[in-house]
Amino acid sequence: MCASGNASGASTRTSGSDVLVIGGGIIGLVTAWRAAQRGLTVTVADPAPGGGAAQVAAGMLAAVTELHYGEQTLLGLNLASAARYPAFVGELEEASGRDTGFRSCGTLAVALDSDDRAHLRELHALQERSVLESVWLTGRECRRLEPMLAPGVRGGLRVDGDHQVDPRRLASALLTACERAGVAFRRTTAERLTVGGGRATGAALGDGTEFAADQVVLAAGSLSGRLAGLPPELVPPVRPVKGQVLRLTVPPAYAPFLSRTVRAVVRGGHLYLVPRENGELVVGATSEEMGWDTTVTAGGVYELLRDAHELVPGITELPLTETRAGLRPASPDNAPLLGPTALPGLLLATGHHRNGVLLTPVTGDAMADVLTTGELPEPARPFAPGRFGPAAPVLQEQPV
Ligand code: GLY
């Protein structure tokens, strides 16, 4: 397809493709890859594709251990995506020639005191009502599985189906798979959505060009609500939720420090330790409503280390190799916004909040389906953007 000139009359180069994906994080990349596999010409606009929240995320595939009250519909999507993960990473690793760090290691959620144990019992009951597999263990049984756990651990849940992937490797595999599938990249910001004849027609880019597309997918994570040119009633209700995350290194002499993901609720906060095969140990995460702030704070690092030390005292011996903060793209119901909007030609793939890594496979499949057929498949239908009604835009516009 080709583009026409811009509305301001300024001279620009124009180019185009069937699909323009705004945002090259893992959600934008998986959408681009899957759409290209279906024969569409696809371009991704992002100054640094492969970046975004996946550079901070721990990569837990925690459909069962991150189950929350009131999120039963989201659970269906999470489980569908978790079930696709082994085949998805197999295909992606084949297509990219890159390892994703996927590990079928399971998860152990533990309680440190009687309040934590009561909380975990509630979670177990909810899991059983939802027909999910989890096994209640005594503190002694937990420590038998993970000897580095504190002696005071009061009990836990073994969830053999909650695995992990390395989000940084996942992003880099998706980037390579996109390149090999013929996806084009514009390494610049999307300044403004362009609209004409009652439909989205592409975007004005930060390099001064206009890019035309039959379909535009807005997949800009927490920045999705800030794209200029969106009709006010269609601004996605997505906000940033800050998460501070630490990375430590397990020296070979200490390995295996932990053999599976270990998580706990400590003082009401969710703590997790995700051990990778390469010796990296990811400790997360804070959950802070701080707008666009990504400062790593002494308080955030202190709280994570204090709670991790209560859970696994030996952690203080490990080198602390990285501290970082990212922004989860949260929606009002904690579930993603997937598929067509009321503006023809504009689709959303955003708002994945805590589950972006987990939901990557199902999002790619659903978006490729809707881009090629116009229909959202089950199980993505409950997540159509229209479910929130007209949005009240409160965020300032800026390039994404
Ligand atoms: N899913 C983990 C987190 O959002 O911290």
Coordinates of C-alpha atoms and ligand atoms in Angstrom, one line a residue:
M1 CA 0.0 0.0 0.0
C2 CA 1.1 3.6 -0.3
A3 CA 0.6 6.9 1.6
S4 CA -0.7 10.3 0.7
G5 CA 0.9 13.6 1.9
N6 CA 0.4 15.0 5.4
A7 CA -2.3 17.4 6.5
S8 CA 0.0 20.3 7.4
G9 CA 1.4 20.4 3.9
A10 CA 5.0 20.1 5.1
S11 CA 7.1 18.0 2.8
T12 CA 7.6 14.4 4.1
R13 CA 8.6 11.1 2.7
T14 CA 5.8 8.6 3.0
S15 CA 5.8 4.9 3.1
G16 CA 3.5 2.2 4.3
S17 CA 2.6 -1.4 5.1
D18 CA -0.5 -3.4 5.8
V19 CA 0.1 -3.1 9.6
L20 CA 1.9 -0.5 11.7
V21 CA 2.7 -1.6 15.2
I22 CA 3.4 1.3 17.6
G23 CA 5.7 -0.1 20.3
G24 CA 8.3 -2.7 20.0
G25 CA 8.2 -4.3 23.4
I26 CA 7.4 -8.0 23.6
I27 CA 3.7 -7.5 23.0
G28 CA 4.3 -5.3 19.9
L29 CA 7.0 -7.7 18.6
V30 CA 4.9 -10.9 19.1
T31 CA 2.0 -9.2 17.3
A32 CA 4.3 -8.2 14.4
W33 CA 5.9 -11.6 14.2
R34 CA 2.6 -13.5 14.1
A35 CA 1.0 -11.1 11.7
A36 CA 4.0 -11.4 9.3
Q37 CA 3.7 -15.1 9.5
R38 CA 0.2 -14.8 8.2
G39 CA 1.4 -12.9 5.1
L40 CA 0.8 -9.3 6.2
T41 CA 3.5 -6.6 5.6
V42 CA 4.3 -5.3 9.0
T43 CA 6.3 -2.3 10.3
V44 CA 7.2 -1.7 14.0
A45 CA 7.8 1.9 15.1
D46 CA 10.0 2.1 18.2
P47 CA 13.2 4.0 19.0
A48 CA 14.6 0.9 20.8
P49 CA 12.7 -2.3 19.8
G50 CA 13.1 -5.1 22.2
G51 CA 13.1 -2.7 25.2
G52 CA 10.3 -1.8 27.6
A53 CA 9.0 -3.5 30.6
A54 CA 10.4 -6.9 29.6
Q55 CA 13.9 -5.5 30.4
V56 CA 12.9 -5.4 34.0
A57 CA 10.3 -8.2 34.4
A58 CA 11.2 -11.4 36.2
G59 CA 9.5 -13.7 33.7
M60 CA 7.3 -15.8 36.0
L61 CA 4.6 -17.6 34.2
A62 CA 2.4 -17.6 37.3
A63 CA -1.2 -18.2 36.2
V64 CA -1.9 -20.2 39.3
T65 CA 0.3 -18.6 42.0
E66 CA -0.7 -15.0 40.9
L67 CA -4.4 -15.8 41.0
H68 CA -6.5 -13.0 42.5
Y69 CA -10.1 -12.7 43.6
G70 CA -12.3 -11.2 41.0
E71 CA -9.9 -12.2 38.1
Q72 CA -11.6 -15.4 37.0
T73 CA -12.0 -14.2 33.4
L74 CA -8.4 -13.2 33.2
L75 CA -7.5 -16.6 34.6
G76 CA -8.9 -18.3 31.5
L77 CA -6.7 -16.1 29.3
N78 CA -3.6 -16.7 31.5
L79 CA -4.1 -20.5 31.5
A80 CA -4.6 -20.5 27.7
S81 CA -1.3 -18.6 27.3
A82 CA 0.6 -20.8 29.8
A83 CA -0.6 -23.9 28.0
R84 CA 0.8 -22.5 24.7
Y85 CA 4.2 -21.6 26.2
P86 CA 6.2 -24.8 25.5
A87 CA 5.2 -24.9 21.8
F88 CA 5.5 -21.1 21.5
V89 CA 9.1 -21.0 22.8
G90 CA 9.9 -24.1 20.7
E91 CA 8.8 -22.3 17.5
L92 CA 10.4 -19.0 18.5
E93 CA 13.7 -20.6 19.3
E94 CA 13.6 -22.4 16.0
A95 CA 12.7 -19.3 14.1
S96 CA 15.2 -17.0 15.8
G97 CA 18.1 -19.4 16.6
R98 CA 18.0 -17.9 20.1
D99 CA 17.4 -19.5 23.6
T100 CA 14.6 -17.9 25.6
G101 CA 15.6 -19.3 29.0
F102 CA 12.2 -21.1 29.3
R103 CA 12.4 -23.4 32.4
S104 CA 9.7 -25.9 33.5
C105 CA 10.8 -25.6 37.1
G106 CA 7.5 -24.9 38.9
T107 CA 6.9 -22.5 41.8
L108 CA 6.7 -22.8 45.6
A109 CA 4.7 -20.1 47.4
V110 CA 5.5 -20.0 51.1
A111 CA 4.2 -18.4 54.3
L112 CA 6.5 -16.9 57.0
D113 CA 4.0 -16.4 59.8
S114 CA 0.4 -17.3 60.7
D115 CA -1.0 -14.3 58.8
D116 CA 0.8 -15.3 55.7
R117 CA -0.3 -18.9 56.1
A118 CA -4.0 -17.8 56.4
H119 CA -3.5 -15.8 53.2
L120 CA -2.0 -18.8 51.5
R121 CA -4.8 -21.1 52.7
E122 CA -7.3 -18.7 51.1
L123 CA -5.3 -18.8 47.9
H124 CA -5.3 -22.6 48.0
A125 CA -9.0 -22.7 48.5
L126 CA -9.5 -20.3 45.5
Q127 CA -7.2 -22.4 43.4
E128 CA -9.2 -25.6 44.3
R129 CA -12.5 -23.9 43.5
S130 CA -10.9 -22.9 40.1
V131 CA -9.8 -26.5 39.5
L132 CA -6.2 -25.6 39.5
E133 CA -3.4 -27.9 40.5
S134 CA -1.6 -26.9 43.7
V135 CA -0.4 -29.0 46.7
W136 CA -0.3 -27.8 50.3
L137 CA 3.0 -28.6 52.0
T138 CA 4.2 -28.2 55.6
G139 CA 7.1 -26.0 56.4
R140 CA 9.4 -29.0 56.7
E141 CA 8.3 -30.2 53.3
C142 CA 9.0 -26.8 51.8
R143 CA 12.5 -26.8 53.2
R144 CA 13.1 -30.3 51.9
L145 CA 12.3 -29.0 48.4
E146 CA 14.3 -25.7 49.0
P147 CA 16.9 -26.1 51.7
M148 CA 17.9 -22.4 51.6
L149 CA 14.5 -21.4 52.9
A150 CA 14.4 -19.9 56.4
P151 CA 13.7 -22.4 59.2
G152 CA 10.6 -20.4 60.2
V153 CA 8.7 -21.1 57.0
R154 CA 5.2 -22.2 58.2
G155 CA 3.9 -23.9 55.1
G156 CA 3.5 -23.5 51.4
L157 CA 1.9 -24.3 48.1
R158 CA 3.7 -26.3 45.4
V159 CA 2.6 -25.4 42.0
D160 CA 4.3 -27.5 39.4
G161 CA 2.7 -25.8 36.4
D162 CA 3.9 -22.2 37.0
H163 CA 7.2 -21.9 35.1
Q164 CA 9.5 -19.1 34.0
V165 CA 11.1 -17.6 30.9
D166 CA 13.9 -14.9 30.7
P167 CA 12.1 -11.8 29.4
R168 CA 15.3 -10.2 28.0
R169 CA 16.1 -13.3 26.0
L170 CA 12.4 -13.6 25.0
A171 CA 12.5 -10.0 23.6
S172 CA 15.7 -10.5 21.8
A173 CA 14.4 -13.8 20.2
L174 CA 11.3 -12.0 19.1
L175 CA 13.3 -9.2 17.6
T176 CA 15.3 -11.7 15.5
A177 CA 12.2 -13.7 14.6
C178 CA 10.6 -10.5 13.4
E179 CA 13.6 -9.5 11.3
R180 CA 13.7 -13.0 9.8
A181 CA 10.0 -12.9 9.0
G182 CA 10.4 -9.7 7.1
V183 CA 9.1 -7.2 9.7
A184 CA 10.4 -3.7 9.0
F185 CA 11.6 -1.4 11.8
R186 CA 11.4 2.3 12.0
R187 CA 13.7 3.2 14.9
T188 CA 11.9 6.4 15.9
T189 CA 8.9 7.5 18.0
A190 CA 5.3 7.5 16.8
E191 CA 4.4 11.2 17.3
R192 CA 0.7 11.2 16.3
L193 CA -1.9 8.8 15.0
T194 CA -3.2 9.9 11.6
V195 CA -6.9 9.7 10.9
G196 CA -8.7 10.2 7.6
G197 CA -12.0 9.3 6.1
G198 CA -13.3 8.0 9.5
R199 CA -10.5 5.5 10.1
A200 CA -6.9 5.3 11.3
T201 CA -4.5 5.7 8.4
G202 CA -1.1 5.4 10.0
A203 CA 1.2 7.6 12.1
A204 CA 3.4 10.7 11.9
L205 CA 6.8 9.5 13.0
G206 CA 9.5 11.3 15.0
D207 CA 11.9 11.3 12.0
G208 CA 9.5 13.7 10.2
T209 CA 8.0 11.1 7.9
E210 CA 4.4 9.9 7.7
F211 CA 3.8 6.2 7.7
A212 CA 0.6 4.8 6.2
A213 CA -1.0 1.5 7.2
D214 CA -4.3 -0.2 6.7
Q215 CA -4.3 -1.2 10.3
V216 CA -2.5 0.4 13.3
V217 CA -1.8 -1.6 16.4
L218 CA -1.2 0.5 19.5
A219 CA 1.1 -1.7 21.7
A220 CA 3.1 0.9 23.6
G221 CA 2.7 -0.5 27.1
S222 CA 2.2 2.1 29.8
L223 CA 2.7 4.9 27.3
S224 CA -0.3 3.7 25.2
G225 CA -2.6 6.4 26.6
R226 CA -0.2 9.2 25.6
L227 CA -0.2 8.9 21.8
A228 CA -1.3 12.2 20.3
G229 CA -4.1 12.1 17.7
L230 CA -6.2 9.5 19.5
P231 CA -9.8 10.4 19.5
P232 CA -10.4 11.4 23.2
E233 CA -13.0 8.7 23.8
L234 CA -10.6 6.0 22.6
V235 CA -7.6 6.9 24.7
P236 CA -6.8 3.5 26.4
P237 CA -7.3 3.7 30.2
V238 CA -3.8 2.4 30.9
R239 CA -1.6 3.7 33.7
P240 CA 2.0 3.0 34.8
V241 CA 2.5 0.9 38.0
K242 CA 6.1 1.0 39.0
G243 CA 8.0 -2.1 40.0
Q244 CA 11.5 -2.2 41.4
V245 CA 13.4 -5.4 40.8
L246 CA 16.9 -6.6 41.8
R247 CA 19.2 -9.0 40.1
L248 CA 21.8 -11.0 42.1
T249 CA 24.2 -13.6 40.9
V250 CA 24.6 -17.1 42.4
P251 CA 28.3 -18.0 42.2
P252 CA 28.9 -21.6 41.1
A253 CA 30.0 -22.6 44.6
Y254 CA 26.5 -21.7 45.9
A255 CA 24.5 -23.5 43.2
P256 CA 21.8 -24.6 43.2
F257 CA 20.8 -21.8 45.5
L258 CA 17.1 -22.3 44.7
S259 CA 15.8 -24.8 42.2
R260 CA 12.4 -23.2 41.4
T261 CA 10.7 -19.9 41.7
V262 CA 10.0 -19.1 45.4
R263 CA 7.4 -16.5 46.3
A264 CA 5.7 -15.2 49.5
V265 CA 3.5 -12.4 50.7
V266 CA 5.6 -10.5 53.3
R267 CA 3.9 -7.7 55.2
G268 CA 1.3 -7.5 52.5
G269 CA 3.8 -7.2 49.6
H270 CA 4.3 -9.8 47.0
L271 CA 7.9 -11.0 46.9
Y272 CA 9.4 -13.5 44.5
L273 CA 12.8 -15.0 43.8
V274 CA 13.3 -16.4 40.3
P275 CA 16.5 -18.4 39.8
R276 CA 17.8 -18.8 36.3
E277 CA 19.9 -21.6 35.0
N278 CA 22.7 -19.1 34.2
G279 CA 23.1 -18.1 37.9
E280 CA 21.0 -15.0 37.8
L281 CA 18.6 -14.6 40.7
V282 CA 15.8 -12.0 40.1
V283 CA 14.1 -10.6 43.2
G284 CA 11.0 -8.5 42.9
A285 CA 8.9 -6.5 43.1
T286 CA 7.5 -3.3 44.5
S287 CA 4.2 -2.2 43.2
E288 CA 3.9 1.6 43.4
E289 CA 1.5 4.1 41.9
M290 CA 4.2 6.8 41.2
G291 CA 3.2 7.9 37.7
W292 CA 6.1 7.9 35.3
D293 CA 8.8 7.8 37.9
T294 CA 11.4 5.0 37.4
T295 CA 13.8 5.9 40.2
V296 CA 15.4 3.0 42.0
T297 CA 15.0 4.1 45.7
A298 CA 17.0 3.1 48.8
G299 CA 13.6 2.2 50.4
G300 CA 12.6 -0.1 47.5
V301 CA 15.9 -1.9 47.5
Y302 CA 15.9 -2.1 51.3
E303 CA 12.4 -3.6 51.5
L304 CA 13.1 -6.2 48.8
L305 CA 16.3 -7.3 50.4
R306 CA 14.9 -7.2 53.9
D307 CA 11.9 -9.4 52.9
A308 CA 14.1 -11.7 50.7
H309 CA 16.5 -12.1 53.6
E310 CA 13.6 -13.2 55.9
L311 CA 12.6 -15.8 53.4
V312 CA 16.1 -17.0 52.3
P313 CA 18.7 -15.7 54.8
G314 CA 21.7 -16.8 52.7
I315 CA 20.7 -14.2 50.0
T316 CA 22.9 -11.6 51.7
E317 CA 26.0 -13.5 50.7
L318 CA 25.2 -13.1 47.0
P319 CA 26.6 -10.3 44.8
L320 CA 23.9 -7.7 43.9
T321 CA 24.5 -7.1 40.2
E322 CA 21.6 -4.8 39.1
T323 CA 18.8 -2.7 40.5
R324 CA 16.1 -1.4 38.1
A325 CA 12.6 -0.1 38.0
G326 CA 10.0 -0.6 35.2
L327 CA 6.4 0.4 34.5
R328 CA 3.6 -2.2 34.3
P329 CA 0.9 -1.1 31.9
A330 CA -2.2 -1.4 34.2
S331 CA -5.8 -1.3 33.1
P332 CA -8.8 -0.7 35.4
D333 CA -9.5 -4.4 35.7
N334 CA -5.9 -5.6 35.5
A335 CA -6.6 -7.3 32.2
P336 CA -5.3 -6.5 28.7
L337 CA -7.1 -4.5 26.0
L338 CA -7.0 -6.6 22.9
G339 CA -8.4 -6.0 19.4
P340 CA -10.4 -3.4 17.4
T341 CA -11.5 -0.1 18.8
A342 CA -14.5 2.0 17.6
L343 CA -12.2 3.7 15.2
P344 CA -11.8 1.4 12.1
G345 CA -8.2 0.5 11.5
L346 CA -7.1 1.2 15.1
L347 CA -6.5 -1.9 17.3
L348 CA -5.0 -2.2 20.8
A349 CA -2.7 -4.7 22.4
T350 CA -1.9 -3.2 25.7
G351 CA -2.7 -3.1 29.4
H352 CA -1.2 -6.4 30.3
H353 CA -0.2 -5.2 33.8
R354 CA 1.4 -8.1 35.8
N355 CA 1.0 -10.6 33.0
G356 CA 2.7 -9.3 29.9
V357 CA 5.3 -12.0 29.7
L358 CA 2.8 -14.8 30.5
L359 CA 0.3 -13.4 27.9
T360 CA 2.7 -13.0 25.1
P361 CA 1.8 -16.2 23.2
V362 CA -1.9 -15.8 23.4
T363 CA -1.7 -12.1 22.5
G364 CA 0.3 -12.8 19.4
D365 CA -2.2 -15.4 18.2
A366 CA -5.2 -13.3 19.0
M367 CA -3.8 -10.2 17.3
A368 CA -2.8 -12.1 14.2
D369 CA -6.3 -13.6 14.0
V370 CA -8.0 -10.3 14.3
L371 CA -5.7 -8.5 11.9
T372 CA -6.3 -11.2 9.3
T373 CA -10.0 -12.0 9.9
G374 CA -11.4 -9.0 11.7
E375 CA -12.6 -11.3 14.5
L376 CA -11.1 -11.7 18.0
P377 CA -10.8 -15.4 18.8
E378 CA -11.8 -17.1 22.0
P379 CA -10.4 -16.8 24.6
A380 CA -9.6 -13.1 23.9
R381 CA -13.1 -11.9 23.3
P382 CA -13.8 -10.7 26.9
F383 CA -10.8 -8.4 26.6
A384 CA -12.1 -6.2 23.8
P385 CA -11.2 -2.5 24.5
G386 CA -14.8 -1.3 24.3
R387 CA -15.6 -3.0 27.7
F388 CA -14.6 0.2 29.6
G389 CA -16.8 2.5 27.6
P390 CA -15.6 6.0 26.5
A391 CA -12.4 7.0 28.3
A392 CA -11.8 10.2 30.2
P393 CA -8.3 11.2 29.0
V394 CA -6.3 12.6 31.8
L395 CA -2.7 12.1 30.5
Q396 CA -0.7 14.5 28.6
E397 CA 0.0 13.6 25.0
Q398 CA 3.6 12.8 24.0
P399 CA 5.4 10.7 21.4
V400 CA 5.6 6.9 22.2
Ligands
GLY1 N1 4.0 -10.5 37.6 C1 5.0 -10.0 38.5 C2 4.9 -8.6 38.7 O1 4.1 -7.9 38.1 O2 5.7 -8.1 39.6

